Amino acid sequence: MTTAGQVIRCKGGLIAAAVAWESGKPLSIEDVEVAPPQKDEVRIKILFTSLCHTDVYFWDAKGQDPLFPRILGHEAGGIVESVGEGVTDLQPGDHVLPIFTGECKECRHCLSEESNMCDLLRINTDRGTMIHDGKSRFSINGKPIYHFLGTSTFSEYTVVHVGQVAKINPSAPLDKVCVLSCGISTGFGATVNVAKPKKGQSVAVFGLGAVGLAAAEGARVSGASRIIGVDLNPNRFEEAKKFGVTEFVNPKDHNKPVQEVIAEMTGGGVDRSVECTGSIQAMISAFECVHDGWGVAVLVGVPNKDDAFKTHPMNLLNERTLKGTFFGNYKPRSDIPAVVEQYMNNELELDKFITHSIPFSEINKAFEYMLRGEGLRCMIRMDA
């Protein structure tokens, strides 16, 4: 029976959505109505989703204006169920990854080869409705439930703007490649697209969570000879070896700034560094630890709003380069399908990022794992 053009309701006891009703409280499995896609929208049946730190941050609602009730989730893979008016490059049955940022293909950023920061669909954490009409496609007993990042993948079905949907190879396993829709692409792309280490060069990665390890994976794939992991948690080093990290530095083990430690280790500094923590001090250290003359530092982590980056101008005048990146400089619709192909061609390893797997009914366990710092990505199976 087709569901195109109809409101989808929970039937036969099937789980519909995990709703965050208030800050920091366990998600509640609810029967949610999902309206049909409107102009430039796509309705997707989510098959697999995973939990990212960003979901936890906005669920906890610290240091921000809370928006509840809300359906979180933004790393996922699924199949197009129906399309709205004006959608021509997707059709029901297509395998897709919904992405937290977008590509309208019309604005100056989308038309530029140098940017992926779409004017229309750039990440917006405050918006809880669809762009087309300012309304939510989710409701419970007529009461709207807010969207999250335009994706809301903690639901069996979700509605997403077509510009935030990457069509991928239908042979790709969605339970693996879905992690490419956020953190893994962010870290991997920061290295291969922005830092661009040459074969045999040295790379320092600050922060060995999932994004940092993806950056290390990018360095490994690029042929880096030394990959130095920097983290305050020594328990992460053993896991980091799987991603190509060759050496580990814990700033707490030294009585001097970590950038000086790295400079001594490498004869003047590393060739490239990638910062994945959001700590302003880590950002400064990542920049100051690269070699003068050719060193490139790339900032990935998001700092606190009141942070200020401070370094002596001579660090720049001595020909060090400082760059920032967003989503690894990938354009969601144009570039992510090719990253999926890298995985399919065994050029990129994803399985090692997935350390847990649980049924959707136990989604709160994923939050517990992340809050305890256990593992990297928890795969959530929507049909279980």
Coordinates of N, CA, C and O in Angstrom, one line a residue, residues 142-250:
G142 N -2.2 16.4 17.0 CA -2.3 17.8 16.5 C -1.3 18.8 17.0 O -1.3 19.9 16.5
K143 N -0.5 18.4 18.0 CA 0.5 19.4 18.5 C 1.8 19.2 17.8 O 2.3 18.1 17.7
P144 N 2.3 20.3 17.2 CA 3.6 20.1 16.4 C 4.8 19.7 17.3 O 4.9 20.1 18.5
I145 N 5.7 18.9 16.7 CA 6.9 18.5 17.4 C 8.0 19.1 16.5 O 8.0 19.0 15.3
Y146 N 9.0 19.8 17.1 CA 10.0 20.5 16.4 C 11.0 19.6 15.7 O 11.3 18.5 16.2
H147 N 11.5 20.1 14.5 CA 12.6 19.4 13.8 C 13.9 19.8 14.4 O 14.0 20.7 15.2
F148 N 15.0 19.0 14.0 CA 16.3 19.3 14.5 C 17.3 19.2 13.3 O 17.3 18.2 12.6
L149 N 18.0 20.3 13.0 CA 19.0 20.4 11.9 C 18.4 20.1 10.6 O 19.1 19.7 9.6
G150 N 17.0 20.1 10.5 CA 16.4 19.8 9.2 C 16.4 18.3 8.9 O 16.0 17.9 7.8
T151 N 16.8 17.5 9.8 CA 16.9 16.0 9.6 C 16.0 15.2 10.5 O 15.3 14.3 10.0
S152 N 16.1 15.3 11.8 CA 15.3 14.6 12.8 C 15.2 13.1 12.4 O 14.1 12.6 12.1
T153 N 16.3 12.4 12.5 CA 16.4 11.0 12.1 C 16.1 10.0 13.2 O 16.0 8.8 12.9
F154 N 15.7 10.5 14.4 CA 15.3 9.6 15.4 C 13.8 9.3 15.3 O 13.0 9.4 16.2
S155 N 13.4 9.0 14.0 CA 12.0 8.8 13.7 C 12.0 7.8 12.5 O 12.9 7.8 11.7
E156 N 11.0 6.9 12.5 CA 11.0 5.9 11.4 C 10.8 6.6 10.0 O 11.4 6.1 9.0
Y157 N 10.1 7.7 10.0 CA 10.0 8.6 8.8 C 10.4 10.0 9.2 O 10.1 10.5 10.3
T158 N 11.0 10.7 8.2 CA 11.3 12.1 8.4 C 11.1 12.8 7.1 O 11.2 12.2 6.1
V159 N 11.0 14.1 7.2 CA 10.9 15.0 6.0 C 12.0 15.9 6.0 O 12.3 16.6 7.0
V160 N 12.7 16.0 4.9 CA 14.0 16.8 4.7 C 13.9 17.6 3.4 O 13.4 17.1 2.4
H161 N 14.5 18.8 3.5 CA 14.6 19.5 2.2 C 15.5 18.8 1.3 O 16.5 18.2 1.6
V162 N 15.2 18.8 0.0 CA 15.9 18.0 -1.0 C 17.4 18.4 -1.1 O 18.2 17.6 -1.4
G163 N 17.7 19.6 -0.7 CA 19.1 20.1 -0.7 C 19.9 19.5 0.4 O 21.1 19.6 0.4
Q164 N 19.3 18.8 1.3 CA 20.0 18.2 2.4 C 20.0 16.6 2.3 O 20.2 15.9 3.3
V165 N 19.8 16.2 1.1 CA 19.7 14.7 0.8 C 20.7 14.3 -0.2 O 20.7 14.8 -1.3
A166 N 21.6 13.4 0.2 CA 22.6 12.9 -0.8 C 22.2 11.5 -1.3 O 22.0 10.6 -0.5
K167 N 22.0 11.4 -2.6 CA 21.7 10.1 -3.2 C 22.9 9.3 -3.4 O 23.9 9.7 -3.9
I168 N 22.9 8.0 -2.9 CA 24.1 7.2 -2.9 C 23.9 5.9 -3.6 O 22.8 5.5 -3.9
N169 N 25.0 5.2 -3.8 CA 25.0 3.9 -4.4 C 24.0 2.9 -3.6 O 24.2 2.7 -2.4
P170 N 23.0 2.3 -4.2 CA 22.1 1.5 -3.5 C 22.7 0.2 -3.0 O 22.2 -0.5 -2.1
S171 N 23.9 -0.1 -3.5 CA 24.6 -1.3 -3.0 C 25.4 -1.0 -1.7 O 25.8 -2.0 -1.0
A172 N 25.6 0.2 -1.3 CA 26.3 0.6 -0.1 C 25.5 0.2 1.1 O 24.3 0.5 1.2
P173 N 26.1 -0.4 2.1 CA 25.4 -0.8 3.4 C 25.1 0.4 4.2 O 26.0 1.1 4.7
L174 N 23.8 0.7 4.3 CA 23.4 1.9 5.1 C 23.8 1.9 6.5 O 24.0 2.9 7.1
D175 N 23.9 0.7 7.1 CA 24.3 0.6 8.5 C 25.8 1.0 8.7 O 26.2 1.2 9.8
K176 N 26.5 1.1 7.6 CA 27.9 1.6 7.7 C 28.1 3.0 7.2 O 28.7 3.9 7.9
V177 N 27.6 3.3 6.0 CA 27.9 4.6 5.4 C 27.1 5.7 6.0 O 27.4 6.9 5.8
C178 N 26.1 5.4 6.9 CA 25.3 6.5 7.5 C 26.1 7.4 8.3 O 25.8 8.5 8.5
V179 N 27.3 6.9 8.9 CA 28.1 7.7 9.7 C 28.8 8.8 8.9 O 29.4 9.7 9.5
L180 N 28.8 8.7 7.6 CA 29.4 9.7 6.7 C 28.5 11.0 6.7 O 29.0 12.0 6.1
S181 N 27.3 11.0 7.2 CA 26.5 12.1 7.1 C 26.8 13.2 8.1 O 26.1 14.3 8.1
C182 N 27.8 13.0 9.0 CA 28.2 14.1 9.9 C 29.7 13.9 10.3 O 30.6 14.3 9.6
G183 N 29.9 13.4 11.5 CA 31.2 13.4 12.1 C 32.4 12.9 11.3 O 33.5 13.4 11.3
I184 N 32.2 11.7 10.7 CA 33.3 11.0 10.0 C 33.8 11.8 8.8 O 35.0 12.0 8.6
S185 N 32.8 12.3 8.0 CA 33.1 13.2 6.9 C 33.8 14.5 7.4 O 34.7 15.0 6.7
T186 N 33.3 15.0 8.5 CA 33.9 16.3 9.0 C 35.4 16.1 9.3 O 36.2 16.9 8.9
G187 N 35.8 15.0 10.0 CA 37.2 14.8 10.3 C 38.0 14.4 9.2 O 39.1 14.9 8.9
F188 N 37.5 13.4 8.4 CA 38.2 12.9 7.3 C 38.5 14.0 6.2 O 39.6 14.2 5.7
G189 N 37.4 14.8 5.9 CA 37.6 15.9 5.0 C 38.5 17.0 5.4 O 39.2 17.6 4.6
A190 N 38.5 17.2 6.7 CA 39.4 18.3 7.3 C 40.8 18.0 6.9 O 41.6 18.9 6.6
T191 N 41.2 16.7 6.9 CA 42.5 16.3 6.6 C 42.8 16.2 5.1 O 43.6 16.9 4.5
V192 N 41.9 15.5 4.4 CA 42.2 15.2 2.9 C 41.9 16.4 2.1 O 42.5 16.6 1.0
N193 N 40.8 17.2 2.5 CA 40.4 18.3 1.6 C 41.0 19.7 2.0 O 41.1 20.6 1.2
V194 N 41.4 19.8 3.3 CA 41.9 21.1 3.8 C 43.3 21.1 4.2 O 44.1 21.9 3.7
A195 N 43.7 20.2 5.1 CA 45.1 20.2 5.5 C 46.0 19.6 4.3 O 47.1 20.1 4.1
K196 N 45.5 18.6 3.6 CA 46.1 18.1 2.5 C 47.6 17.7 2.7 O 48.5 18.2 2.0
P197 N 47.8 16.8 3.7 CA 49.2 16.4 3.9 C 49.7 15.6 2.7 O 49.0 14.8 2.0
K198 N 51.0 15.8 2.4 CA 51.6 15.0 1.3 C 52.2 13.7 1.9 O 52.4 13.6 3.1
K199 N 52.4 12.7 1.0 CA 52.9 11.5 1.4 C 54.2 11.6 2.2 O 55.1 12.4 1.7
G200 N 54.3 11.0 3.3 CA 55.6 11.1 4.1 C 55.6 12.2 5.1 O 56.5 12.3 5.9
Q201 N 54.6 13.1 5.1 CA 54.6 14.2 6.0 C 54.1 13.8 7.4 O 53.5 12.7 7.6
S202 N 54.3 14.7 8.4 CA 53.8 14.4 9.7 C 52.5 15.2 10.0 O 52.3 16.3 9.5
V203 N 51.6 14.6 10.8 CA 50.3 15.2 11.1 C 50.1 15.1 12.6 O 50.2 14.0 13.2
A204 N 49.6 16.1 13.3 CA 49.2 16.1 14.7 C 47.7 16.2 14.7 O 47.1 17.1 14.0
V205 N 47.0 15.4 15.4 CA 45.6 15.5 15.6 C 45.2 15.7 17.0 O 45.6 14.9 17.9
F206 N 44.5 16.8 17.3 CA 44.2 17.2 18.6 C 42.7 16.7 18.9 O 41.8 17.2 18.3
G207 N 42.6 15.8 19.9 CA 41.3 15.3 20.2 C 41.1 13.9 19.5 O 41.0 13.9 18.2
L208 N 40.9 12.8 20.2 CA 40.8 11.5 19.6 C 39.5 10.9 19.8 O 39.3 9.7 20.0
G209 N 38.4 11.7 19.7 CA 37.1 11.2 19.6 C 36.8 10.8 18.2 O 37.7 10.6 17.4
A210 N 35.6 10.6 17.8 CA 35.2 10.1 16.5 C 35.7 11.0 15.4 O 36.3 10.6 14.4
V211 N 35.5 12.3 15.6 CA 35.9 13.3 14.5 C 37.5 13.3 14.4 O 38.0 13.3 13.3
G212 N 38.2 13.3 15.5 CA 39.6 13.3 15.5 C 40.2 12.0 14.9 O 41.1 12.1 14.1
L213 N 39.6 10.9 15.2 CA 40.0 9.6 14.6 C 39.7 9.6 13.1 O 40.5 9.0 12.4
A214 N 38.7 10.2 12.7 CA 38.4 10.3 11.3 C 39.5 11.2 10.6 O 39.9 10.9 9.5
A215 N 39.9 12.3 11.3 CA 41.0 13.1 10.8 C 42.3 12.3 10.7 O 43.0 12.4 9.7
A216 N 42.5 11.4 11.7 CA 43.7 10.5 11.7 C 43.6 9.5 10.5 O 44.6 9.2 9.8
E217 N 42.4 9.0 10.3 CA 42.2 8.1 9.1 C 42.5 8.8 7.8 O 43.1 8.2 6.9
G218 N 42.1 10.1 7.7 CA 42.5 10.9 6.6 C 44.0 11.0 6.4 O 44.5 10.9 5.3
A219 N 44.7 11.2 7.5 CA 46.2 11.3 7.4 C 46.8 9.9 7.0 O 47.7 9.9 6.2
R220 N 46.2 8.8 7.5 CA 46.6 7.5 7.2 C 46.5 7.2 5.7 O 47.4 6.8 5.0
V221 N 45.3 7.6 5.2 CA 45.0 7.4 3.8 C 45.9 8.2 2.9 O 46.2 7.8 1.8
S222 N 46.2 9.4 3.4 CA 47.1 10.3 2.6 C 48.6 9.9 2.6 O 49.4 10.5 1.9
G223 N 48.9 8.9 3.4 CA 50.3 8.4 3.5 C 51.2 9.1 4.4 O 52.4 9.1 4.3
A224 N 50.6 9.7 5.5 CA 51.4 10.4 6.5 C 52.4 9.4 7.2 O 52.0 8.3 7.4
S225 N 53.6 9.9 7.4 CA 54.6 9.0 8.0 C 54.5 9.0 9.5 O 54.8 7.9 10.2
R226 N 54.1 10.1 10.1 CA 53.9 10.2 11.6 C 52.6 10.8 11.8 O 52.3 11.9 11.3
I227 N 51.7 10.2 12.6 CA 50.5 10.8 13.1 C 50.5 10.8 14.6 O 50.5 9.8 15.3
I228 N 50.6 12.0 15.1 CA 50.7 12.2 16.5 C 49.3 12.6 17.1 O 48.7 13.6 16.7
G229 N 48.8 11.7 18.0 CA 47.5 12.0 18.6 C 47.7 12.8 19.9 O 48.6 12.4 20.7
V230 N 46.9 13.8 20.1 CA 47.0 14.6 21.3 C 45.7 14.6 22.0 O 44.6 14.9 21.5
D231 N 45.7 14.1 23.3 CA 44.4 14.0 24.0 C 44.8 13.9 25.5 O 45.9 13.5 25.9
L232 N 43.8 14.3 26.3 CA 44.0 14.3 27.8 C 43.6 13.0 28.4 O 43.9 12.7 29.6
N233 N 43.1 12.1 27.6 CA 42.7 10.8 28.0 C 43.6 9.7 27.5 O 43.5 9.3 26.3
P234 N 44.5 9.2 28.3 CA 45.5 8.2 27.8 C 44.8 6.9 27.4 O 45.4 6.1 26.6
N235 N 43.6 6.6 27.8 CA 42.9 5.4 27.4 C 42.5 5.3 25.9 O 42.2 4.3 25.4
R236 N 42.6 6.5 25.3 CA 42.2 6.6 23.9 C 43.3 6.1 22.9 O 43.1 5.9 21.7
F237 N 44.5 6.0 23.4 CA 45.6 5.8 22.5 C 45.6 4.4 21.8 O 45.8 4.3 20.6
E238 N 45.3 3.4 22.6 CA 45.2 2.1 22.0 C 44.2 2.0 20.9 O 44.5 1.4 19.8
E239 N 43.1 2.6 21.1 CA 42.0 2.6 20.0 C 42.5 3.4 18.8 O 42.3 3.0 17.7
A240 N 43.3 4.5 19.1 CA 43.7 5.4 18.0 C 44.7 4.7 17.1 O 44.8 5.1 15.9
K241 N 45.4 3.6 17.6 CA 46.3 2.9 16.7 C 45.6 2.3 15.5 O 46.2 2.2 14.4
K242 N 44.4 1.9 15.7 CA 43.6 1.3 14.6 C 43.4 2.3 13.4 O 43.1 1.9 12.3
F243 N 43.5 3.6 13.8 CA 43.3 4.7 12.8 C 44.6 5.3 12.2 O 44.6 6.3 11.6
G244 N 45.7 4.6 12.6 CA 47.0 5.1 12.0 C 47.8 6.0 12.9 O 48.9 6.4 12.6
V245 N 47.3 6.3 14.1 CA 48.1 7.1 15.1 C 49.3 6.4 15.5 O 49.2 5.2 16.0
T246 N 50.5 7.0 15.4 CA 51.7 6.3 15.7 C 52.3 6.7 17.0 O 53.1 6.0 17.6
E247 N 51.9 7.9 17.5 CA 52.5 8.4 18.8 C 51.4 9.2 19.5 O 50.4 9.7 18.9
F248 N 51.5 9.2 20.8 CA 50.5 9.9 21.6 C 51.2 10.9 22.6 O 52.2 10.6 23.2
V249 N 50.5 12.0 22.7 CA 51.0 13.1 23.6 C 49.8 13.5 24.5 O 48.8 13.9 24.0
N250 N 50.0 13.4 25.8 CA 49.1 13.9 26.8 C 49.6 15.2 27.4 O 50.6 15.1 28.1

